[in-house]
Amino acid sequence: MARAPRLALVSMLAITLAMVVSCGTCEPAPSITSISPSRAAAGGNQFVLTVSGNDFRRDSMVSWNGSFRVTMFISSHRLVASITATDIAQPGTVLVSVFNPPKGGTTFVSGGIGVTSTTSCSGKTSNGASFTTQPVIV
């Protein structure tokens, strides 16, 4: 009879450990190391902005002054985004950042046997990089 409770305990531990997806931590926020180009003439043509950095994902999005732009994933270190002529119509400085949307919750063991918890990971925004639209001097 002592064997049945031990088997139940071992089974419970195996099931609990099988449920562990991670240690309950969320992915790191993306970070930008550079953008190219970093300036353009006001009133210029549309162009492709290359964003270099770390922790980019296939679902990462480039934000242009708080508005998302059409973004293509190249690698975990590079994204490209379409910047329209309207985006650079006026002189000024724009904040470029990268946003990684939230992924599903992470289940992990916390404390005693059979105690589980779910961590909800929110979306993460990178540091910002400045893009300058310069006035055209005639």
Coordinates of N, CA and C in Angstrom, one line a residue:
M1 N 0.8 -1.2 0.0 CA 0.0 0.0 0.0 C 0.9 1.3 0.0
A2 N 2.0 1.2 0.6 CA 2.9 2.4 0.7 C 3.4 2.7 -0.7
R3 N 3.4 1.8 -1.6 CA 3.9 2.0 -2.9 C 2.9 2.8 -3.8
A4 N 1.6 2.7 -3.6 CA 0.6 3.5 -4.3 C 0.7 5.0 -4.1
P5 N 0.8 5.5 -2.8 CA 1.0 6.9 -2.6 C 2.3 7.4 -3.2
R6 N 3.4 6.6 -3.1 CA 4.6 7.1 -3.7 C 4.5 7.2 -5.2
L7 N 3.9 6.2 -5.9 CA 3.7 6.2 -7.3 C 2.8 7.5 -7.7
A8 N 1.8 7.8 -6.9 CA 1.0 8.9 -7.2 C 1.8 10.2 -7.1
L9 N 2.7 10.3 -6.1 CA 3.5 11.4 -5.9 C 4.5 11.6 -7.0
V10 N 5.1 10.5 -7.4 CA 6.0 10.6 -8.6 C 5.3 11.0 -9.8
S11 N 4.1 10.4 -10.1 CA 3.3 10.8 -11.2 C 2.9 12.3 -11.2
M12 N 2.6 12.8 -10.0 CA 2.2 14.2 -9.9 C 3.4 15.1 -10.2
L13 N 4.6 14.7 -9.7 CA 5.8 15.5 -10.0 C 6.1 15.4 -11.5
A14 N 6.0 14.3 -12.1 CA 6.2 14.2 -13.6 C 5.3 15.1 -14.4
I15 N 4.0 15.1 -14.0 CA 3.0 15.9 -14.7 C 3.3 17.4 -14.5
T16 N 3.6 17.7 -13.3 CA 4.0 19.1 -13.0 C 5.2 19.6 -13.7
L17 N 6.2 18.8 -13.7 CA 7.4 19.1 -14.5 C 7.2 19.2 -16.0
A18 N 6.3 18.4 -16.5 CA 6.0 18.4 -17.9 C 5.3 19.7 -18.3
M19 N 4.6 20.3 -17.3 CA 3.8 21.5 -17.6 C 4.8 22.7 -17.6
V20 N 6.0 22.6 -17.1 CA 6.9 23.7 -17.1 C 7.3 24.1 -18.5
V21 N 7.0 25.3 -18.9 CA 7.4 25.8 -20.2 C 8.6 26.6 -20.1
S22 N 8.7 27.4 -19.1 CA 9.9 28.2 -18.8 C 10.0 28.4 -17.3
C23 N 10.9 29.2 -16.9 CA 11.1 29.5 -15.5 C 10.2 30.6 -15.0
G24 N 9.2 31.0 -15.9 CA 8.3 32.1 -15.5 C 8.8 33.5 -15.9
T25 N 9.8 33.6 -16.7 CA 10.3 34.9 -17.2 C 9.8 35.2 -18.6
C26 N 9.7 36.4 -18.9 CA 9.3 36.9 -20.2 C 10.5 37.2 -21.1
E27 N 10.3 37.2 -22.4 CA 11.4 37.5 -23.3 C 11.9 38.9 -23.1
P28 N 13.1 39.2 -23.4 CA 13.7 40.5 -23.2 C 13.1 41.5 -24.2
A29 N 13.1 42.8 -23.9 CA 12.6 43.8 -24.8 C 13.6 43.9 -26.0
P30 N 13.1 44.3 -27.2 CA 14.1 44.5 -28.3 C 14.9 45.8 -28.0
S31 N 16.0 45.9 -28.7 CA 16.8 47.1 -28.5 C 17.4 47.5 -29.9
I32 N 17.5 48.8 -30.1 CA 18.0 49.3 -31.4 C 19.4 49.8 -31.2
T33 N 20.3 49.4 -32.1 CA 21.7 49.9 -32.0 C 21.9 50.9 -33.1
S34 N 21.2 50.8 -34.2 CA 21.3 51.9 -35.3 C 20.2 51.8 -36.2
I35 N 20.0 52.9 -37.0 CA 19.0 53.0 -38.0 C 19.7 53.5 -39.3
S36 N 19.3 53.1 -40.4 CA 19.9 53.6 -41.7 C 18.8 53.7 -42.8
P37 N 18.7 54.9 -43.4 CA 19.4 56.1 -43.0 C 18.9 56.7 -41.7
S38 N 19.6 57.7 -41.2 CA 19.1 58.4 -40.0 C 18.6 59.8 -40.2
R39 N 18.6 60.2 -41.5 CA 18.1 61.5 -41.9 C 17.7 61.5 -43.4
A40 N 16.8 62.4 -43.7 CA 16.4 62.6 -45.1 C 15.9 64.0 -45.3
A41 N 15.8 64.4 -46.5 CA 15.4 65.8 -46.8 C 13.9 65.8 -46.8
A42 N 13.3 66.9 -46.1 CA 11.9 67.0 -46.1 C 11.3 67.1 -47.5
G43 N 10.2 66.4 -47.7 CA 9.6 66.4 -49.0 C 10.2 65.4 -49.9
G44 N 11.1 64.6 -49.4 CA 11.7 63.6 -50.3 C 10.8 62.4 -50.6
N45 N 11.4 61.4 -51.3 CA 10.7 60.2 -51.7 C 10.6 59.2 -50.6
Q46 N 9.7 58.3 -50.8 CA 9.6 57.1 -49.8 C 10.9 56.3 -49.8
F47 N 11.1 55.6 -48.8 CA 12.4 54.8 -48.7 C 12.2 53.6 -47.7
V48 N 13.1 52.8 -47.7 CA 13.1 51.6 -46.8 C 14.1 52.0 -45.6
L49 N 13.6 51.9 -44.4 CA 14.4 52.2 -43.2 C 14.9 50.8 -42.7
T50 N 16.2 50.7 -42.5 CA 16.8 49.5 -41.9 C 17.1 49.8 -40.4
V51 N 16.5 48.9 -39.6 CA 16.7 49.0 -38.1 C 17.5 47.8 -37.7
S52 N 18.7 48.1 -37.0 CA 19.6 47.1 -36.5 C 19.5 47.1 -35.0
G53 N 19.6 45.9 -34.4 CA 19.6 45.8 -33.0 C 19.6 44.3 -32.5
N54 N 18.8 44.1 -31.4 CA 18.8 42.8 -30.8 C 17.4 42.4 -30.4
D55 N 17.1 41.1 -30.3 CA 15.9 40.5 -29.8 C 14.7 40.9 -30.7
F56 N 14.9 41.0 -32.0 CA 13.7 41.2 -32.9 C 13.1 39.8 -33.2
R57 N 11.8 39.8 -33.4 CA 11.1 38.6 -33.7 C 10.3 38.8 -35.1
R58 N 9.8 37.7 -35.6 CA 9.0 37.7 -36.8 C 7.8 38.6 -36.7
D59 N 7.3 38.8 -35.5 CA 6.1 39.7 -35.4 C 6.5 41.1 -34.8
S60 N 7.7 41.4 -34.8 CA 8.2 42.8 -34.4 C 7.6 43.8 -35.3
M61 N 7.4 45.0 -34.8 CA 6.9 46.1 -35.7 C 7.7 47.3 -35.4
V62 N 8.0 48.1 -36.5 CA 8.7 49.3 -36.3 C 7.7 50.4 -36.1
S63 N 7.9 51.2 -35.1 CA 7.1 52.4 -34.8 C 7.7 53.7 -35.3
W64 N 7.0 54.5 -36.0 CA 7.5 55.8 -36.5 C 6.7 56.8 -35.8
N65 N 7.3 57.4 -34.8 CA 6.6 58.4 -33.9 C 5.3 57.9 -33.4
G66 N 5.3 56.7 -32.9 CA 4.1 56.1 -32.3 C 3.1 55.4 -33.2
S67 N 3.4 55.4 -34.5 CA 2.5 54.7 -35.5 C 3.3 53.6 -36.2
F68 N 2.7 52.5 -36.2 CA 3.4 51.3 -36.8 C 3.5 51.4 -38.3
R69 N 4.6 51.0 -38.9 CA 4.8 51.0 -40.3 C 4.9 49.5 -40.8
V70 N 4.7 49.3 -42.1 CA 4.8 48.0 -42.7 C 6.3 47.6 -42.4
T71 N 6.4 46.4 -41.7 CA 7.7 45.9 -41.3 C 8.0 44.5 -41.8
M72 N 9.2 44.3 -42.2 CA 9.7 43.0 -42.7 C 10.8 42.5 -41.8
F73 N 10.6 41.3 -41.3 CA 11.7 40.7 -40.4 C 12.8 40.1 -41.3
I74 N 14.0 40.5 -41.1 CA 15.1 40.0 -41.8 C 15.9 39.0 -40.9
S75 N 16.1 39.3 -39.7 CA 16.7 38.4 -38.7 C 16.5 39.0 -37.3
S76 N 16.9 38.3 -36.3 CA 16.7 38.7 -34.9 C 17.5 40.0 -34.7
H77 N 18.4 40.4 -35.6 CA 19.2 41.6 -35.5 C 18.8 42.7 -36.5
R78 N 17.9 42.4 -37.4 CA 17.6 43.4 -38.5 C 16.1 43.3 -38.9
L79 N 15.5 44.5 -39.0 CA 14.2 44.7 -39.6 C 14.3 45.8 -40.6
V80 N 13.3 45.8 -41.6 CA 13.2 46.9 -42.5 C 11.8 47.4 -42.5
A81 N 11.6 48.7 -42.7 CA 10.2 49.3 -42.6 C 10.1 50.2 -43.8
S82 N 8.8 50.3 -44.3 CA 8.5 51.2 -45.4 C 8.1 52.6 -44.8
I83 N 8.9 53.6 -45.2 CA 8.6 55.0 -44.8 C 8.1 55.7 -46.0
T84 N 6.9 56.3 -45.9 CA 6.3 57.0 -47.0 C 6.8 58.4 -47.1
A85 N 6.5 59.0 -48.3 CA 6.9 60.4 -48.5 C 6.1 61.3 -47.5
T86 N 4.9 60.9 -47.2 CA 4.1 61.7 -46.2 C 4.8 61.7 -44.8
D87 N 5.5 60.6 -44.5 CA 6.2 60.6 -43.2 C 7.3 61.6 -43.1
I88 N 7.9 62.0 -44.2 CA 9.0 62.9 -44.2 C 8.7 64.2 -44.9
A89 N 7.4 64.5 -45.0 CA 6.9 65.7 -45.7 C 7.4 67.0 -45.0
Q90 N 7.5 67.0 -43.7 CA 7.8 68.2 -42.9 C 9.1 68.0 -42.2
P91 N 9.9 69.1 -42.0 CA 11.1 69.0 -41.2 C 10.8 68.7 -39.8
G92 N 11.7 68.0 -39.1 CA 11.5 67.6 -37.7 C 12.3 66.4 -37.3
T93 N 12.1 66.0 -36.1 CA 12.7 64.8 -35.5 C 11.6 63.8 -35.2
V94 N 11.9 62.5 -35.5 CA 10.9 61.5 -35.3 C 11.6 60.4 -34.4
L95 N 10.8 59.8 -33.6 CA 11.3 58.7 -32.7 C 11.0 57.4 -33.4
V96 N 12.0 56.6 -33.6 CA 11.8 55.3 -34.2 C 12.0 54.3 -33.1
S97 N 11.2 53.3 -32.9 CA 11.3 52.2 -31.9 C 10.8 50.9 -32.5
V98 N 11.0 49.8 -31.8 CA 10.5 48.5 -32.2 C 9.7 48.0 -31.1
F99 N 8.5 47.4 -31.5 CA 7.6 46.8 -30.5 C 7.5 45.3 -30.8
N100 N 7.7 44.5 -29.8 CA 7.4 43.1 -29.8 C 6.1 42.8 -29.1
P101 N 5.0 42.4 -29.8 CA 3.7 42.1 -29.2 C 3.8 41.0 -28.1
P102 N 2.9 41.0 -27.2 CA 2.9 40.0 -26.2 C 2.7 38.6 -26.8
K103 N 3.3 37.6 -26.1 CA 3.1 36.2 -26.5 C 2.2 35.6 -25.4
G104 N 1.8 34.4 -25.6 CA 0.9 33.7 -24.6 C 1.5 33.6 -23.3
G105 N 0.6 33.3 -22.3 CA 1.1 33.2 -20.9 C 2.1 32.1 -20.7
T106 N 2.9 32.1 -19.7 CA 3.9 31.1 -19.4 C 3.5 30.4 -18.1
T107 N 3.4 29.1 -18.2 CA 3.0 28.3 -17.0 C 4.3 27.8 -16.3
F108 N 4.4 28.0 -15.0 CA 5.6 27.5 -14.3 C 5.2 27.1 -12.9
V109 N 6.1 26.3 -12.3 CA 5.9 25.8 -10.9 C 6.4 26.8 -10.0
S110 N 5.6 27.1 -8.9 CA 6.0 28.1 -7.9 C 5.7 27.5 -6.6
G111 N 6.7 27.2 -5.8 CA 6.5 26.7 -4.4 C 6.3 25.2 -4.4
G112 N 5.2 24.8 -3.7 CA 5.0 23.4 -3.4 C 4.5 22.6 -4.6
I113 N 4.4 21.3 -4.4 CA 3.9 20.4 -5.4 C 2.6 20.7 -5.9
G114 N 2.4 20.8 -7.2 CA 1.1 21.0 -7.8 C 0.7 22.5 -7.8
V115 N 1.5 23.4 -7.3 CA 1.2 24.8 -7.3 C 1.7 25.4 -8.6
T116 N 0.8 25.9 -9.4 CA 1.3 26.5 -10.7 C 0.8 27.9 -10.7
S117 N 1.5 28.7 -11.6 CA 1.1 30.1 -11.7 C 1.3 30.4 -13.2
T118 N 0.6 31.4 -13.6 CA 0.8 31.9 -15.0 C 1.3 33.3 -15.0
T119 N 2.3 33.5 -15.7 CA 2.9 34.9 -15.9 C 2.4 35.4 -17.3
S120 N 1.7 36.5 -17.3 CA 1.3 37.1 -18.5 C 2.4 38.1 -19.0
C121 N 3.0 37.8 -20.1 CA 4.0 38.7 -20.6 C 3.4 39.8 -21.5
S122 N 3.7 41.0 -21.2 CA 3.1 42.1 -22.0 C 4.1 42.4 -23.1
G123 N 3.6 43.2 -24.1 CA 4.5 43.6 -25.2 C 5.6 44.4 -24.7
K124 N 6.7 44.4 -25.5 CA 7.9 45.2 -25.1 C 8.3 46.2 -26.2
T125 N 8.7 47.4 -25.8 CA 9.1 48.4 -26.7 C 10.6 48.7 -26.5
S126 N 11.3 48.8 -27.6 CA 12.8 49.1 -27.5 C 13.1 50.5 -27.1
N127 N 14.3 50.8 -26.9 CA 14.8 52.1 -26.8 C 14.5 52.9 -28.1
G128 N 14.6 54.2 -28.1 CA 14.3 55.0 -29.3 C 15.5 55.4 -30.0
A129 N 15.4 55.6 -31.3 CA 16.4 56.1 -32.1 C 15.8 57.4 -32.9
S130 N 16.6 58.4 -33.0 CA 16.1 59.6 -33.6 C 16.4 59.6 -35.1
F131 N 15.3 60.0 -35.9 CA 15.4 60.2 -37.3 C 15.1 61.7 -37.6
T132 N 16.0 62.3 -38.4 CA 15.8 63.8 -38.6 C 15.4 64.0 -40.1
T133 N 14.3 64.8 -40.2 CA 13.9 65.2 -41.5 C 14.4 66.7 -41.6
Q134 N 15.4 66.9 -42.5 CA 16.0 68.2 -42.6 C 15.3 69.1 -43.7
P135 N 15.2 70.4 -43.4 CA 14.6 71.3 -44.4 C 15.4 71.4 -45.6
V136 N 14.8 71.5 -46.7 CA 15.5 71.7 -48.0 C 15.9 73.1 -48.1
I137 N 17.2 73.4 -48.4 CA 17.7 74.7 -48.5 C 17.8 75.0 -50.0
V138 N 17.1 76.1 -50.5 CA 17.1 76.4 -51.9 C 18.0 77.5 -52.2

